[in-house]
Amino acid sequence: MSKPLSDHDRKKQISVRGLAGVENVTELKQSFNRHLHFTLVKDRNVATKRDYYFALANTVREHLIGRWIRTQQYYYEKDPKRVYYISLEFYMGRTLQNTMVNLALENACDEAMYQLGLDMEELEDMEEDAGLGNGGLGRLAGKNHRTIHKSYIQSVETNDRNSPFLFVFSPFPACFLDSMASLGLAAYGYGIRYEFGIFNQKIVNGWQVEEADDWLRFGNPWEKARPEYMRPVHFYGRTEHHPDGVKWVDTQVVLALPYDTPVPGYRNNVVNTMRLWSAKAPCEFNLKDFNVGGYIQAVLDRNLAENISRVLYPNDNFFEGKELRLKQEYFVVSATLQDIIRRFKVSKFGSREIARTDFSKLPDKVAIQLNDTHPAMAIPELMRVLVDEEKLSWEKAWDVCVRTCAYTNHTVLPEALERWPVDLFAHLLPRHLEIVYEINRRHLENVAAKFPGDSDRLRRMSLIEESGQKRINMAHLCIVGSHAVNGVAQIHSDILKATIFKDFYEMEPHKFQNKTNGITPRRWLVMCNPGLAEVIAERIGEDFIRDLDQLQTLRNYLNDEGFIRDIAKVKQENKLKFAVHLEEHYKVKINPNSMFDIQVKRIHEYKRQLLNCLHIITYYNRIKKEPNKHWTPRTVMIGGKAAPGYHTAKMIIRLITAIGEVINNDPVVGDRLKVIFLENYRVTLAERAIPAADLSEQISTAGTEASGTGNMKFMLNGALTIGTMDGANVEMAEEAGEDNFFIFGMRVDDVDALEKKGYHAQEYYNRLPELKQAIDQIAGGFFSPKQPELFKEIVNMLMHHDRFKVFADYEDYIKCQEKVNELYKNPKEWTKMVINNIAGCGKFSSDRTITQYAREIWGVEPTLDTIILYFSMWEHKTVKMNKKNRIKR
């Protein structure tokens, strides 16, 4: 249990956490007790910590509801252009604390719980992470790949709730929703309400073991089911062509039941909606079947339909076309488009409600953002609705479709791009296949007209890949059917234009843009690092929370001894707190004065956790060689989940834990070097680890990381970065100044040149004695004495099949780490570099990202001031009306 705040400390806290007025606290206590009694039907004699959490969640939720309703009323009255962000992944993490921060209730709730004898942190820990994200885990390598996927599919189809599944979070869509609400945009997030979230990772005897995460087993106090907006989604069947159009008939129907979750903006009274769809079977039973005994089987067969939203499909950045995955993608797209069109058709004219029928106006009222290719089916589905149901001509429908849709790409790995087999498409979505063929025919006519005689270009740009099994390239479909295409970091966007989408860029350069990712400072600073937020606010005020560019003014304090001291103090407090957490949960005692060197991200070869391992071993060998020398103490922490079928990733985890077992128990090394694998890394653990980090490892091979957002979170929370010029690292170094970054390794051009020349790991192995020693130790069983051959596969991969060229960057990486060690010995200069990094974070706010999307892709402007004024007037009228009613009564 955390120590309660003293009266002095509670009064001292500044308003970034909200005020704790007596009226607020009294009201919250009353509401809390009311929910405990009347919502949960418990009293203090039988209530558990989880009951208290639910009572508090319902209490906070009360403060959302009025704002939520009034926001939707405002959108209905003003009829602004709406933004629809469709994604198969929304990793929201926990909701309670984020909501309290955005509503300025955190201090009042802290005080109310304190007065009730409850510990706020304990209640917050009762909330389940809403792990509805799959960030992709790269190309699978290893013999277990197909076996794992086959067992996974079988487990879903048989509704086996104990089978391990793969999920890895991709939190930036959640950051985007926060920014959309904070900027007052009329925006909605659409996805799937998966029954199972990100798997829980256990480390047993050094190996990863997966456990299913039944995150909904205790219920979710933040969501509201909306059965009145249930929508039918059709599959299979056949098409009939008639003079008046095409009909899709004899289909199987699955119902999409929406669950709405409120998304509050930061202290602006705006509450937007995230709508997640859950699959339900139609309630239709044949009485004849019932009479012949088929009723029970009919009920059991309902599970097959509801499997669509059972669990997020294990996408590992290695595309493998499966019917369930395609069903999920069409399911969310179909239900969402029905919802969008329903809302578009309802229009206000003065005080009257009228039906809007002119679909040429759709792009003026609707912007659809496709988050990667997973929602690509929105393009043929929108065409089907406009042509088959609304009876628009193909040309008008296509113009509407292109002007409405936009596409964000997230990967440069060709093997990760979705390519659906034509046979599967024909079986599951026959009408959509016809539409895709027609889109492709017209598209290729345009290509041929612009590049006459270039048959190879026609082949490369076709939506249909003809070599081998015929497949539909979904990225090509997204580009052709959208008016804007963007990457998520400048280097990523440039690579797209120069390589995998080069032909499309040459044909339509105006479509291609860059939108560098960002993170929300509300969750990733104010909420997870309140001490740092308060130190900053004391110097420059609180407006930086809404305008992160204001952090630039912190450079005025670079030589302010008091500010330098305060920044260092906050970091040390965060490290002490995290050290206590590690001792409680990992049973390992670490030196809080050591450098906290952290690499947390999904386990993958291109993330190069193996390069980190080689540095750890090298540093260990140096300490062993000269034990009496003064070494900079380090605690190296690595965390992340491996796809259940990604054999090499699982072996990397086992290597990390094996290295830790040897080093952590070596008395010669002591607390000068510790290695910890952070089990079950997730958003909640990130919120603890990132504020405590001194050094952030961002060491992927140049040209392989699209952007990254973890790198931005570390930078904002006062960690220095050691990294390659890859993804958003490039722009981060530009903003902080390259002198304030530990940059090493090959650039993209260097990687390309080495690829052409030929990468030979043996040359580096022979030339670099410390590298050779480390590899020989891994291969010879030094870290696995009971199983000397355990890591032979990893060594063989590094020596003969390493696509990501670990050895090529080893020497420069080791030299750069030496610079890190030297600077860490000078706390004042280290902290000044930290301040420069924090001051350079303004660009990496998701508010900036969303503002650019809004103005340059969606064609909308934030309406924050208008909404606040509208709410103020509404609330003023309500207060006056209530006074009149009291007088009348």
Short mmCIF file of N, CA and C in Angstrom, two decimals, residues 391-456:
data_model
loop_
_atom_site.label_atom_id
_atom_site.label_comp_id
_atom_site.label_asym_id
_atom_site.label_seq_id
_atom_site.Cartn_x
_atom_site.Cartn_y
_atom_site.Cartn_z
N LYS A 391 -28.03 3.62 -55.67
CA LYS A 391 -28.23 3.76 -57.11
C LYS A 391 -27.48 4.93 -57.74
N LEU A 392 -26.28 5.22 -57.24
CA LEU A 392 -25.43 6.21 -57.89
C LEU A 392 -24.73 5.55 -59.08
N SER A 393 -24.38 6.35 -60.06
CA SER A 393 -23.58 5.82 -61.16
C SER A 393 -22.19 5.47 -60.63
N TRP A 394 -21.50 4.59 -61.34
CA TRP A 394 -20.16 4.20 -60.89
C TRP A 394 -19.25 5.42 -60.77
N GLU A 395 -19.29 6.30 -61.75
CA GLU A 395 -18.39 7.45 -61.77
C GLU A 395 -18.64 8.36 -60.56
N LYS A 396 -19.91 8.65 -60.26
CA LYS A 396 -20.22 9.51 -59.11
C LYS A 396 -19.85 8.83 -57.80
N ALA A 397 -20.15 7.52 -57.72
CA ALA A 397 -19.84 6.77 -56.50
C ALA A 397 -18.33 6.75 -56.26
N TRP A 398 -17.55 6.55 -57.32
CA TRP A 398 -16.10 6.48 -57.17
C TRP A 398 -15.52 7.83 -56.73
N ASP A 399 -16.04 8.90 -57.29
CA ASP A 399 -15.60 10.24 -56.88
C ASP A 399 -15.88 10.46 -55.40
N VAL A 400 -17.06 10.07 -54.95
CA VAL A 400 -17.43 10.21 -53.53
C VAL A 400 -16.51 9.36 -52.66
N CYS A 401 -16.27 8.14 -53.08
CA CYS A 401 -15.45 7.21 -52.31
C CYS A 401 -14.03 7.74 -52.12
N VAL A 402 -13.42 8.18 -53.21
CA VAL A 402 -12.03 8.64 -53.15
C VAL A 402 -11.92 9.89 -52.29
N ARG A 403 -12.87 10.81 -52.43
CA ARG A 403 -12.81 12.05 -51.65
C ARG A 403 -13.12 11.83 -50.17
N THR A 404 -13.72 10.69 -49.85
CA THR A 404 -14.09 10.41 -48.46
C THR A 404 -12.99 9.66 -47.71
N CYS A 405 -12.29 8.76 -48.37
CA CYS A 405 -11.36 7.85 -47.70
C CYS A 405 -9.91 8.34 -47.78
N ALA A 406 -9.16 8.02 -46.73
CA ALA A 406 -7.72 8.26 -46.67
C ALA A 406 -7.07 7.07 -45.98
N TYR A 407 -5.78 6.84 -46.29
CA TYR A 407 -5.10 5.62 -45.87
C TYR A 407 -3.78 5.93 -45.19
N THR A 408 -3.55 5.33 -44.01
CA THR A 408 -2.28 5.42 -43.30
C THR A 408 -1.56 4.09 -43.40
N ASN A 409 -0.32 4.13 -43.89
CA ASN A 409 0.51 2.92 -43.97
C ASN A 409 1.41 2.83 -42.73
N HIS A 410 1.65 1.59 -42.27
CA HIS A 410 2.43 1.41 -41.05
C HIS A 410 3.63 0.49 -41.20
N THR A 411 3.95 0.06 -42.38
CA THR A 411 5.07 -0.87 -42.50
C THR A 411 5.76 -0.74 -43.85
N VAL A 412 7.06 -0.99 -43.84
CA VAL A 412 7.81 -1.03 -45.10
C VAL A 412 8.22 -2.46 -45.42
N LEU A 413 7.82 -3.41 -44.60
CA LEU A 413 8.16 -4.80 -44.85
C LEU A 413 7.17 -5.39 -45.85
N PRO A 414 7.61 -5.74 -47.05
CA PRO A 414 6.67 -6.23 -48.07
C PRO A 414 5.90 -7.46 -47.63
N GLU A 415 6.53 -8.33 -46.84
CA GLU A 415 5.85 -9.56 -46.43
C GLU A 415 4.71 -9.30 -45.45
N ALA A 416 4.65 -8.07 -44.90
CA ALA A 416 3.60 -7.75 -43.94
C ALA A 416 2.34 -7.21 -44.62
N LEU A 417 2.43 -6.85 -45.89
CA LEU A 417 1.28 -6.27 -46.58
C LEU A 417 0.23 -7.34 -46.86
N GLU A 418 -1.02 -6.98 -46.65
CA GLU A 418 -2.10 -7.94 -46.82
C GLU A 418 -2.36 -8.22 -48.30
N ARG A 419 -2.43 -9.50 -48.63
CA ARG A 419 -2.73 -9.94 -49.99
C ARG A 419 -3.72 -11.10 -49.88
N TRP A 420 -4.99 -10.82 -50.12
CA TRP A 420 -6.03 -11.83 -49.91
C TRP A 420 -6.20 -12.70 -51.15
N PRO A 421 -6.25 -14.03 -50.96
CA PRO A 421 -6.49 -14.93 -52.10
C PRO A 421 -7.84 -14.63 -52.75
N VAL A 422 -7.83 -14.58 -54.08
CA VAL A 422 -9.06 -14.30 -54.82
C VAL A 422 -10.11 -15.38 -54.55
N ASP A 423 -9.69 -16.63 -54.42
CA ASP A 423 -10.65 -17.71 -54.14
C ASP A 423 -11.38 -17.49 -52.83
N LEU A 424 -10.68 -17.04 -51.80
CA LEU A 424 -11.31 -16.78 -50.51
C LEU A 424 -12.29 -15.61 -50.63
N PHE A 425 -11.87 -14.58 -51.33
CA PHE A 425 -12.73 -13.42 -51.56
C PHE A 425 -14.02 -13.83 -52.27
N ALA A 426 -13.87 -14.64 -53.30
CA ALA A 426 -15.03 -15.08 -54.09
C ALA A 426 -16.00 -15.87 -53.24
N HIS A 427 -15.48 -16.66 -52.32
CA HIS A 427 -16.32 -17.49 -51.46
C HIS A 427 -17.02 -16.66 -50.39
N LEU A 428 -16.28 -15.75 -49.75
CA LEU A 428 -16.81 -15.03 -48.59
C LEU A 428 -17.54 -13.75 -48.99
N LEU A 429 -17.03 -13.03 -50.00
CA LEU A 429 -17.57 -11.73 -50.38
C LEU A 429 -17.65 -11.62 -51.91
N PRO A 430 -18.56 -12.37 -52.52
CA PRO A 430 -18.58 -12.44 -53.99
C PRO A 430 -18.86 -11.10 -54.66
N ARG A 431 -19.74 -10.30 -54.10
CA ARG A 431 -20.04 -9.02 -54.72
C ARG A 431 -18.84 -8.08 -54.65
N HIS A 432 -18.12 -8.13 -53.58
CA HIS A 432 -16.97 -7.24 -53.41
C HIS A 432 -15.84 -7.61 -54.36
N LEU A 433 -15.73 -8.89 -54.68
CA LEU A 433 -14.72 -9.29 -55.65
C LEU A 433 -15.04 -8.68 -57.01
N GLU A 434 -16.30 -8.69 -57.39
CA GLU A 434 -16.69 -8.06 -58.65
C GLU A 434 -16.33 -6.57 -58.66
N ILE A 435 -16.57 -5.93 -57.53
CA ILE A 435 -16.29 -4.49 -57.43
C ILE A 435 -14.79 -4.23 -57.51
N VAL A 436 -14.00 -5.07 -56.84
CA VAL A 436 -12.54 -4.91 -56.89
C VAL A 436 -12.04 -5.09 -58.32
N TYR A 437 -12.57 -6.08 -59.02
CA TYR A 437 -12.17 -6.29 -60.42
C TYR A 437 -12.49 -5.06 -61.27
N GLU A 438 -13.65 -4.44 -61.03
CA GLU A 438 -14.02 -3.26 -61.81
C GLU A 438 -13.13 -2.06 -61.45
N ILE A 439 -12.82 -1.92 -60.16
CA ILE A 439 -11.90 -0.86 -59.75
C ILE A 439 -10.56 -1.05 -60.45
N ASN A 440 -10.10 -2.28 -60.48
CA ASN A 440 -8.79 -2.57 -61.08
C ASN A 440 -8.79 -2.32 -62.59
N ARG A 441 -9.88 -2.72 -63.26
CA ARG A 441 -9.96 -2.51 -64.71
C ARG A 441 -9.83 -1.02 -65.04
N ARG A 442 -10.58 -0.19 -64.35
CA ARG A 442 -10.55 1.25 -64.62
C ARG A 442 -9.20 1.85 -64.20
N HIS A 443 -8.66 1.36 -63.10
CA HIS A 443 -7.35 1.84 -62.62
C HIS A 443 -6.27 1.54 -63.67
N LEU A 444 -6.25 0.33 -64.21
CA LEU A 444 -5.22 -0.04 -65.17
C LEU A 444 -5.40 0.73 -66.49
N GLU A 445 -6.62 1.07 -66.83
CA GLU A 445 -6.84 1.92 -68.00
C GLU A 445 -6.16 3.28 -67.80
N ASN A 446 -6.29 3.82 -66.58
CA ASN A 446 -5.65 5.11 -66.28
C ASN A 446 -4.14 5.00 -66.32
N VAL A 447 -3.60 3.89 -65.79
CA VAL A 447 -2.15 3.68 -65.81
C VAL A 447 -1.64 3.59 -67.25
N ALA A 448 -2.37 2.80 -68.07
CA ALA A 448 -1.97 2.61 -69.47
C ALA A 448 -2.01 3.93 -70.23
N ALA A 449 -2.99 4.78 -69.89
CA ALA A 449 -3.09 6.08 -70.58
C ALA A 449 -1.93 6.99 -70.21
N LYS A 450 -1.47 6.92 -68.97
CA LYS A 450 -0.39 7.80 -68.52
C LYS A 450 0.98 7.25 -68.87
N PHE A 451 1.10 5.92 -68.91
CA PHE A 451 2.38 5.29 -69.22
C PHE A 451 2.18 4.27 -70.35
N PRO A 452 1.91 4.74 -71.56
CA PRO A 452 1.61 3.83 -72.67
C PRO A 452 2.77 2.89 -72.97
N GLY A 453 2.43 1.63 -73.20
CA GLY A 453 3.42 0.64 -73.58
C GLY A 453 4.23 0.05 -72.44
N ASP A 454 3.96 0.47 -71.22
CA ASP A 454 4.73 -0.02 -70.07
C ASP A 454 3.97 -1.17 -69.41
N SER A 455 4.06 -2.33 -69.99
CA SER A 455 3.30 -3.48 -69.50
C SER A 455 3.80 -3.95 -68.13
N ASP A 456 5.09 -3.78 -67.87
CA ASP A 456 5.62 -4.21 -66.57
C ASP A 456 5.07 -3.32 -65.45
#
